[in-house]
Coordinates of C-alpha atoms and ligand atoms in Angstrom, one line a residue:
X25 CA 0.0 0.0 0.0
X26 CA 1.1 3.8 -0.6
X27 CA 0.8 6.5 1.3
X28 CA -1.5 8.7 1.0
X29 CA 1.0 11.5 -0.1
X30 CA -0.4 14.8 1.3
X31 CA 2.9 15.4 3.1
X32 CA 6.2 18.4 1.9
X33 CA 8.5 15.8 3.5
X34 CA 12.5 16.7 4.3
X35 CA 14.3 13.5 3.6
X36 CA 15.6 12.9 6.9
X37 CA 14.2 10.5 9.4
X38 CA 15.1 11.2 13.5
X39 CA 14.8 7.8 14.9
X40 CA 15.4 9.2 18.7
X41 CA 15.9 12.6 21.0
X42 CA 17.1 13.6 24.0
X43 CA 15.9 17.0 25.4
X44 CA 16.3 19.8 22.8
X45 CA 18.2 17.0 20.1
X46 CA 16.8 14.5 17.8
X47 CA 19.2 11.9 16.3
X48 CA 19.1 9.9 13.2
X49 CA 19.8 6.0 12.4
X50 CA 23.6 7.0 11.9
X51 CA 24.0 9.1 15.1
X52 CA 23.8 12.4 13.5
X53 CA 23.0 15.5 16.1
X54 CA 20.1 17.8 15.3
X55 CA 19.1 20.6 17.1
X56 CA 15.0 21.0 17.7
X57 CA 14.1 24.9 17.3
X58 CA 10.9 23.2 16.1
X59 CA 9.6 21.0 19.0
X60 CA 7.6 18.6 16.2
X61 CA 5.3 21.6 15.5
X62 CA 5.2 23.4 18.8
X63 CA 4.1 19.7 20.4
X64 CA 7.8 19.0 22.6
X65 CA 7.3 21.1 25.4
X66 CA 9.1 19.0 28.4
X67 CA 12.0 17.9 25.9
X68 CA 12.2 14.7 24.0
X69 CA 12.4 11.1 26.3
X70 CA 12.1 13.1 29.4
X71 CA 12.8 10.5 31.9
X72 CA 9.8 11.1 34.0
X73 CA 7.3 11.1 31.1
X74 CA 8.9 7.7 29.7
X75 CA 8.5 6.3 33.1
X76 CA 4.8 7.3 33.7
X77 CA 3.9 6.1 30.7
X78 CA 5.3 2.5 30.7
X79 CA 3.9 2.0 34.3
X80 CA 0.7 3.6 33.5
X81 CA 0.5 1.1 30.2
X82 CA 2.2 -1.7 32.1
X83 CA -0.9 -1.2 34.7
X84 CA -4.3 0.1 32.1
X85 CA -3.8 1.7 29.5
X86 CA -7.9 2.4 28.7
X87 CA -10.8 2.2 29.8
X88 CA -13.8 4.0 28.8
X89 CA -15.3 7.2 30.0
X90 CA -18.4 4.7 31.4
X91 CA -16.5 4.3 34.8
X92 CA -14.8 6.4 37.2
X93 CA -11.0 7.8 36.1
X94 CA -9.3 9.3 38.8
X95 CA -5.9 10.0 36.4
X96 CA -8.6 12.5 34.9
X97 CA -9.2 14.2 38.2
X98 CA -5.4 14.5 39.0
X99 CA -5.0 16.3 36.0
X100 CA -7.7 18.6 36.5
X101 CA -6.2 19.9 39.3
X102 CA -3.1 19.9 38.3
X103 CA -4.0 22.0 35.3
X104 CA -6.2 24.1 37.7
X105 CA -3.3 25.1 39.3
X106 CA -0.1 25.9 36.6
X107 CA -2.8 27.6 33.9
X108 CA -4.1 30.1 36.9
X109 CA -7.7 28.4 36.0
X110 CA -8.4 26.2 39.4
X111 CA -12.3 27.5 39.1
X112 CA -12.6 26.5 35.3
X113 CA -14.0 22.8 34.4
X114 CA -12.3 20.6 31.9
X115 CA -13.2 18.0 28.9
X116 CA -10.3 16.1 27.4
X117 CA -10.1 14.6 24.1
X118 CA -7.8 14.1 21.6
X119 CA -6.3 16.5 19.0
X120 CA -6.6 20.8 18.9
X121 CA -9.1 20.2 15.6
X122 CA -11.4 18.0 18.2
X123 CA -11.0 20.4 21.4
X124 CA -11.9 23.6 18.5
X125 CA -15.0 21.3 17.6
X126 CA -15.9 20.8 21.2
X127 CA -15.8 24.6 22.5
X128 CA -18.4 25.6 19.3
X129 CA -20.3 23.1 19.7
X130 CA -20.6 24.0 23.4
X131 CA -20.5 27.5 22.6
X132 CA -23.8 26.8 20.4
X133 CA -25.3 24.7 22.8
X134 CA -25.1 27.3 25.7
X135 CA -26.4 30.0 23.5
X136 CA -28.4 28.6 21.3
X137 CA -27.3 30.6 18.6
X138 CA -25.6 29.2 15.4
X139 CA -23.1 31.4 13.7
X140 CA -19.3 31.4 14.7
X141 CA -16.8 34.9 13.9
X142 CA -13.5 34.2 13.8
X143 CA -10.5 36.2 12.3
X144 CA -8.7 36.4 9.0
X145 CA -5.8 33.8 8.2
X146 CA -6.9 32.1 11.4
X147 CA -6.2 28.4 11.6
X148 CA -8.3 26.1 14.1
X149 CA -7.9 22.8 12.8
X150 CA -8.5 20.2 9.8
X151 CA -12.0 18.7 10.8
X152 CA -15.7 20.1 9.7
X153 CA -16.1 23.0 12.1
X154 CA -12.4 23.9 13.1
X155 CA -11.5 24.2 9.5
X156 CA -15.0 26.0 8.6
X157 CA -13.1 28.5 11.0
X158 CA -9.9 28.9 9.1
X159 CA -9.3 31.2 7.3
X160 CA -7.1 29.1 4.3
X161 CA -8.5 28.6 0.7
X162 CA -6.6 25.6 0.0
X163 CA -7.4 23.4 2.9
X164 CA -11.7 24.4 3.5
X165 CA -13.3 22.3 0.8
X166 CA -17.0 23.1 0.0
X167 CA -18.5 20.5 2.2
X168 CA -17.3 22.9 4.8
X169 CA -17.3 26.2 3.8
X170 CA -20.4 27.4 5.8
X171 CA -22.3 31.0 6.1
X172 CA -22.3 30.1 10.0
X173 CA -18.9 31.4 10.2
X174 CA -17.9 34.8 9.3
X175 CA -14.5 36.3 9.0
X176 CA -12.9 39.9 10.8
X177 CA -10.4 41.0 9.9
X178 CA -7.2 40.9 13.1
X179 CA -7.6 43.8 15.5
X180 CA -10.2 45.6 13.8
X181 CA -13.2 46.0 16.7
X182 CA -15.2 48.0 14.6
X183 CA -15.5 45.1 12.4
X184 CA -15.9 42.4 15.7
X185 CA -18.9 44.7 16.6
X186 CA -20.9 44.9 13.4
X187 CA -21.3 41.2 13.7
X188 CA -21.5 40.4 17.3
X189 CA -24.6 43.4 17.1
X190 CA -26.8 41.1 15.6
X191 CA -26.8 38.7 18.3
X192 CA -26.2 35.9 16.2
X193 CA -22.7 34.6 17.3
X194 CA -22.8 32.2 19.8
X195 CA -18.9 32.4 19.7
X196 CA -15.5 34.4 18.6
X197 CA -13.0 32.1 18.4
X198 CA -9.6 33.8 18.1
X199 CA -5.7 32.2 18.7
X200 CA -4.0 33.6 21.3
X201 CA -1.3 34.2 18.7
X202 CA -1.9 33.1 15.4
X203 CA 0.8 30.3 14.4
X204 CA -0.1 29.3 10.6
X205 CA -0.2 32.9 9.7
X206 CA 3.5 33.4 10.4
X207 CA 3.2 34.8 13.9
X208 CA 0.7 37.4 14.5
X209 CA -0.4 38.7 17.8
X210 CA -3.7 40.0 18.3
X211 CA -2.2 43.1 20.6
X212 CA -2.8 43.0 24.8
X213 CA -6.0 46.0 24.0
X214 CA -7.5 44.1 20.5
X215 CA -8.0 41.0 23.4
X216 CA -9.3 43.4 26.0
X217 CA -11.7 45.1 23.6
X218 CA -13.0 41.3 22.2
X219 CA -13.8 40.4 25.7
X220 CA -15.6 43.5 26.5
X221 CA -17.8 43.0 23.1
X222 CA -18.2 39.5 23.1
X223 CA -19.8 39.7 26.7
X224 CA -21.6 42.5 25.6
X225 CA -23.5 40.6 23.0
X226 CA -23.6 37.5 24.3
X227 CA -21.1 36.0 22.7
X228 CA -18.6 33.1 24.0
X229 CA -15.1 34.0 23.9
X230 CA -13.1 31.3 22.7
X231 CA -9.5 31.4 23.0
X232 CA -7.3 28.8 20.7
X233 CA -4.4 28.3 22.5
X234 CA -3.3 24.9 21.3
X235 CA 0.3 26.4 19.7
X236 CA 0.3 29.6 21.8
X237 CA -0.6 27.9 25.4
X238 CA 1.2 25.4 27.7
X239 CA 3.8 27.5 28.9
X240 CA 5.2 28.7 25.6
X241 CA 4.9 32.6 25.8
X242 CA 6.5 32.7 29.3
X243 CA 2.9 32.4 30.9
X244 CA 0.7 29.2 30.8
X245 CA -1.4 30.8 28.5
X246 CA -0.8 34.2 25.6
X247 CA -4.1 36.1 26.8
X248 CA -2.7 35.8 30.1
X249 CA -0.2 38.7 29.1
X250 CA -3.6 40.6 28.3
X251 CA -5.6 40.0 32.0
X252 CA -8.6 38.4 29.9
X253 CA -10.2 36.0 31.2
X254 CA -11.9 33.6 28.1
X255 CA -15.6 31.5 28.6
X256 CA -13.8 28.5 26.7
X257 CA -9.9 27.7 26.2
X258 CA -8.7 25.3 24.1
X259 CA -5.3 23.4 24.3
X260 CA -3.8 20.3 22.6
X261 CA 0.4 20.5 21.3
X262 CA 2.3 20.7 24.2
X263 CA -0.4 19.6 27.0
X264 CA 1.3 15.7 26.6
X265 CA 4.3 16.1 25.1
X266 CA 3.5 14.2 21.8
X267 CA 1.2 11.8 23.2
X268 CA -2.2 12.7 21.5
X269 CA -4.5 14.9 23.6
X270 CA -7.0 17.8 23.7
X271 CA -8.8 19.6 26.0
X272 CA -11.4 22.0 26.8
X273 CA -11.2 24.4 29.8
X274 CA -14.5 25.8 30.4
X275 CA -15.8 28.6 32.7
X276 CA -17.1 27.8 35.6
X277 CA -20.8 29.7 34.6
X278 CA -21.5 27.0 31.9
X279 CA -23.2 24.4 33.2
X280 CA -22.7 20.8 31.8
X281 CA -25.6 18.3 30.8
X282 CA -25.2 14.9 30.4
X283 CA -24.4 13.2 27.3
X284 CA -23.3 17.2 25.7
X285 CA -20.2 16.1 24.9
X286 CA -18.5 13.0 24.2
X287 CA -15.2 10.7 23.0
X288 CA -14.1 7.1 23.1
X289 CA -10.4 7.9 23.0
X290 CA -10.5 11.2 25.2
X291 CA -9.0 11.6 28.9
X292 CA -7.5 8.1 28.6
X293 CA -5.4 6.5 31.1
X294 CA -2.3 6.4 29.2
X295 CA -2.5 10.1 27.7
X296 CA -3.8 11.4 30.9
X297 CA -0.4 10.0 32.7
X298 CA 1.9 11.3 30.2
X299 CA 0.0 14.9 30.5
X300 CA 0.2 14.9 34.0
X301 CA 4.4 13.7 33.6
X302 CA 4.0 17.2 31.6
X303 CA 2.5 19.0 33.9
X304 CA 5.0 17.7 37.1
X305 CA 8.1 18.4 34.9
X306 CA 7.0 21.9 33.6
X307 CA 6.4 22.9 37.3
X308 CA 9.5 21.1 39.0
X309 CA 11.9 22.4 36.4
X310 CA 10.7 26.2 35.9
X311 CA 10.1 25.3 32.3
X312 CA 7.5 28.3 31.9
X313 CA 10.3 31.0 33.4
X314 CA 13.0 29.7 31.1
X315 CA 10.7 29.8 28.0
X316 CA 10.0 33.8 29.2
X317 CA 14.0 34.1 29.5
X318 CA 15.4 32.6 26.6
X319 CA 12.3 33.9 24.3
X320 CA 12.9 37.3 25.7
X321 CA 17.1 36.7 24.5
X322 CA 16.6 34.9 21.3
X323 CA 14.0 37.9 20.4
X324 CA 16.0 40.8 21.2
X325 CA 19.4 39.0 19.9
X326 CA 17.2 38.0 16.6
X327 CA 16.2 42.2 16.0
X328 CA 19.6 43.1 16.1
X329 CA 20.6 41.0 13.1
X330 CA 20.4 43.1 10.4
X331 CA 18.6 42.5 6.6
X332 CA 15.7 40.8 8.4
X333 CA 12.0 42.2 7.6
X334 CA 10.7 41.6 11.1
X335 CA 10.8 39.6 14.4
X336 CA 7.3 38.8 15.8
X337 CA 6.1 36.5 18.7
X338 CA 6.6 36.2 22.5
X339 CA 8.8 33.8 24.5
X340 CA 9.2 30.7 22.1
X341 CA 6.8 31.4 19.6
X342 CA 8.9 33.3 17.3
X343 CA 8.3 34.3 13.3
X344 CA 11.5 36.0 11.8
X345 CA 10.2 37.2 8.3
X346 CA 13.0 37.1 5.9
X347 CA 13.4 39.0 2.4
X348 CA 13.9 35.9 0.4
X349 CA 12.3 32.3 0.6
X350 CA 12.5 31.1 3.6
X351 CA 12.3 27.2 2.8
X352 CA 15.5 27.5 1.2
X353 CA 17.1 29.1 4.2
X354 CA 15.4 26.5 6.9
X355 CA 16.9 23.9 4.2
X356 CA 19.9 25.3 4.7
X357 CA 20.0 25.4 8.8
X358 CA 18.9 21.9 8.4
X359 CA 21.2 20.2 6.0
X360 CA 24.3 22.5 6.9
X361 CA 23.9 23.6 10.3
X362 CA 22.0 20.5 11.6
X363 CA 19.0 22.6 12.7
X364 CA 15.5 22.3 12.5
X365 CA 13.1 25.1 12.2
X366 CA 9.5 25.7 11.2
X367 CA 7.7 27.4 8.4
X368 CA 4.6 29.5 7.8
X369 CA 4.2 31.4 4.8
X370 CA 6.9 32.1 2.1
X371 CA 8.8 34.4 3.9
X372 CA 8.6 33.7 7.7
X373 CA 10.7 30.9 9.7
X374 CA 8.5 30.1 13.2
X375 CA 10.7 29.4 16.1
X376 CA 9.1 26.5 18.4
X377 CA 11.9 24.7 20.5
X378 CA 10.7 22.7 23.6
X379 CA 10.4 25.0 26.6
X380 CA 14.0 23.4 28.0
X381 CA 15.9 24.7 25.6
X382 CA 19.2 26.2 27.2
X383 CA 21.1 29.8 26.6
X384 CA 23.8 27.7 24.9
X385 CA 21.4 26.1 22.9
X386 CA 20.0 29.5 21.7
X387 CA 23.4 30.8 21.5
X388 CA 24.5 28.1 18.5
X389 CA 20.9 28.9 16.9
X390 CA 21.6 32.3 16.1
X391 CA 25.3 32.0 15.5
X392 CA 24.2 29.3 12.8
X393 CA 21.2 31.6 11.7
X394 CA 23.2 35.1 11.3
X395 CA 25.8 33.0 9.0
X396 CA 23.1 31.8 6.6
X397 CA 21.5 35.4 6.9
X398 CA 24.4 36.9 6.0
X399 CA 25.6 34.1 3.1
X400 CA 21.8 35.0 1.5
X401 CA 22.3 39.0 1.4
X402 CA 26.2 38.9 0.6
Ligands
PLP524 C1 -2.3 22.7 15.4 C2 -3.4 23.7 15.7 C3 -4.7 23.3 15.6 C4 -5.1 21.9 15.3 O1 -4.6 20.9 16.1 P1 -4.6 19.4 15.6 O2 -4.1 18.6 16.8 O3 -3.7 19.3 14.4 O4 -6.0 19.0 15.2 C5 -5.7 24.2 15.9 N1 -5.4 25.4 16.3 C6 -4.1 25.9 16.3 C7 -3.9 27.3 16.7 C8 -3.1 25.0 16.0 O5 -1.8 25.5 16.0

């Protein structure tokens, strides 16, 4: 059987990883300023999350939601505690696309309203709803493409009020910085003004912080720079570490009813054990502080480098926007320098590493990365 080939793949296969590294078959050395897509966040084969998840799968590794998980209530509180949500409720399931489906839906449920505004060159996810949300030609087929959702453009209010006026949102579901664009931040006031209108209207504020949350900006979450405070949350990447998982963190004014929402896969044992692993090691090793720190140095080392367009992001969540084509340069950093990055756009390389990465670490980044800059523009 083929695959299914939907895939831009680099020929290059990492076979193992320690912390900030992945290796390949022959031993070769690569240094991860990609994190798999923003989904490393404790490191790869942290000890502690390879030993919670062999016991936990050595012990049960499912059972269904039908009977009473306590691993899910462990997490809960855990969570409660490092996002600064302890009063928020939470439903787990299994991908960002699924957790986007889930805080709609619920959004709709709750208000009994139908249409959904979200913001232009938004991404939410691949399946029916989350991708009726995104804001991308190519990947919204016409099955999909829906008049319940309606586009804004980024930071314009004015815009965000005309549509929320007509009481017909039952939610605005915005990232907490938008990753697929290239890196764009909504701005502290655009979030505070959103919540103010949304709650005005009626209308659920959704925040998509499956690339943008878990620690990655230098607090748990990226509104949390803004002092918002969303009705629904959603989180996948870095909540296990690789392991598939999604979740839902709802406010504590909606009410659930039985049977609302559902999975077969969601809150299992085995990913609820290596999200807790995550949440342990994030805590016990500061991981949230050093992403603040060495975001905050990579960023302001990165602006002084001359010839580049623009720096954008906050903590690890970086876009540097480059004249040329930026493939070619991350193809560079990877096959010369032994580096990976990540891409968005033609002109933008996005800046992911796991939140462990070390000043060293960033050090050799940009030493590699202001040669290659400055081989392009000589
Ligand atoms: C990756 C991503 C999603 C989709 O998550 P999947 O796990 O791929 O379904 C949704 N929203 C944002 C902001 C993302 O970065």
């Amino acid at each position: 059987m083929e695959l299914f080939d939907v895939y831009s793949l680099y020929d290059i296969e990492p076979v193992s990883g320690k912390g900030s590294y992945v290796y390949t078959a022959d031993g070769t050395e690569y240094l991860d300023l990609y994190g798999g897509h923003a989904v490393i966040s404790i490191g790869h084969a942290h000890p502690k999350y390879v030993k919670a998840i062999a016991n936990q799968v050595a012990k049960l590794g499912f059972y269904s939601n039908s009977v009473q998980n306590s691993l899910q209530k462990t997490l809960a509180d855990k969570l409660g505690k490092i996002t600064g949500y302890p009063d928020y409720q939470l439903f787990l399931c299994n991908s960002g696309a699924e957790a986007n489906e889930n805080a709609m839906k619920l959004a709709s449920f709750v208000t009994g309203r139908k249409k959904i505004l979200a913001f232009s060159k938004a991404f939410h996810g691949r399946t029916s709803g989350a991708v009726a949300a995104t804001d991308n030609p190519k990947i919204v087929s016409p099955f999909n493409a829906t008049p319940n959702v309606e586009f804004a453009p980024l930071g314009d209010i004015a815009a965000v009020e005309k549509a929320l006026s007509t009481r017909e949102f039952a939610g605005v579901i915005i990232e907490g910085i938008q990753g697929v664009s290239g890196i764009h931040e909504p701005g502290d006031n655009f979030l505070r003004q959103l919540r103010n209108v949304s709650k005005e209207y009626g209308t659920l504020l959704i925040l998509d912080e499956i690339q943008s949350g878990t620690g990655r900006t230098g607090k748990y979450f990226a509104h949390q720079h803004s002092g918002i405070k969303p009705d629904i949350i959603t989180m996948a990447k870095g909540i296990a570490n690789g392991f598939p998982m999604g979740a839902v963190l709802i406010s504590p004014v909606i009410k659930p009813v039985k049977g609302m929402l559902g999975t077969t896969f969601g809150g299992n044992h085995l990913a609820c054990a290596a999200a807790i692993a995550v949440a342990d090691v994030m805590a016990e090793e500061n991981l949230i502080q050093n992403a603040a720190e060495i975001g905050e140095y990579l960023i302001s080392e990165l602006k002084k480098i001359p010839g580049l367009v623009e720096v954008r992001g906050r903590g690890l969540m970086i876009g540097v926007e480059i004249e040329g084509d930026a493939s070619a340069l991350r193809k560079q950093l990877l096959f010369e320098h032994n580096i990976f990055t990540g891409g968005a756009g033609v002109h933008t390389v996005r800046l992911l590493p796991a939140l462990c990465i070390t000043k060293e670490q960033a050090e050799r980044f940009l030493k590699e990365f202001k040669s290659v800059v400055n081989q392009k523009s000589a």
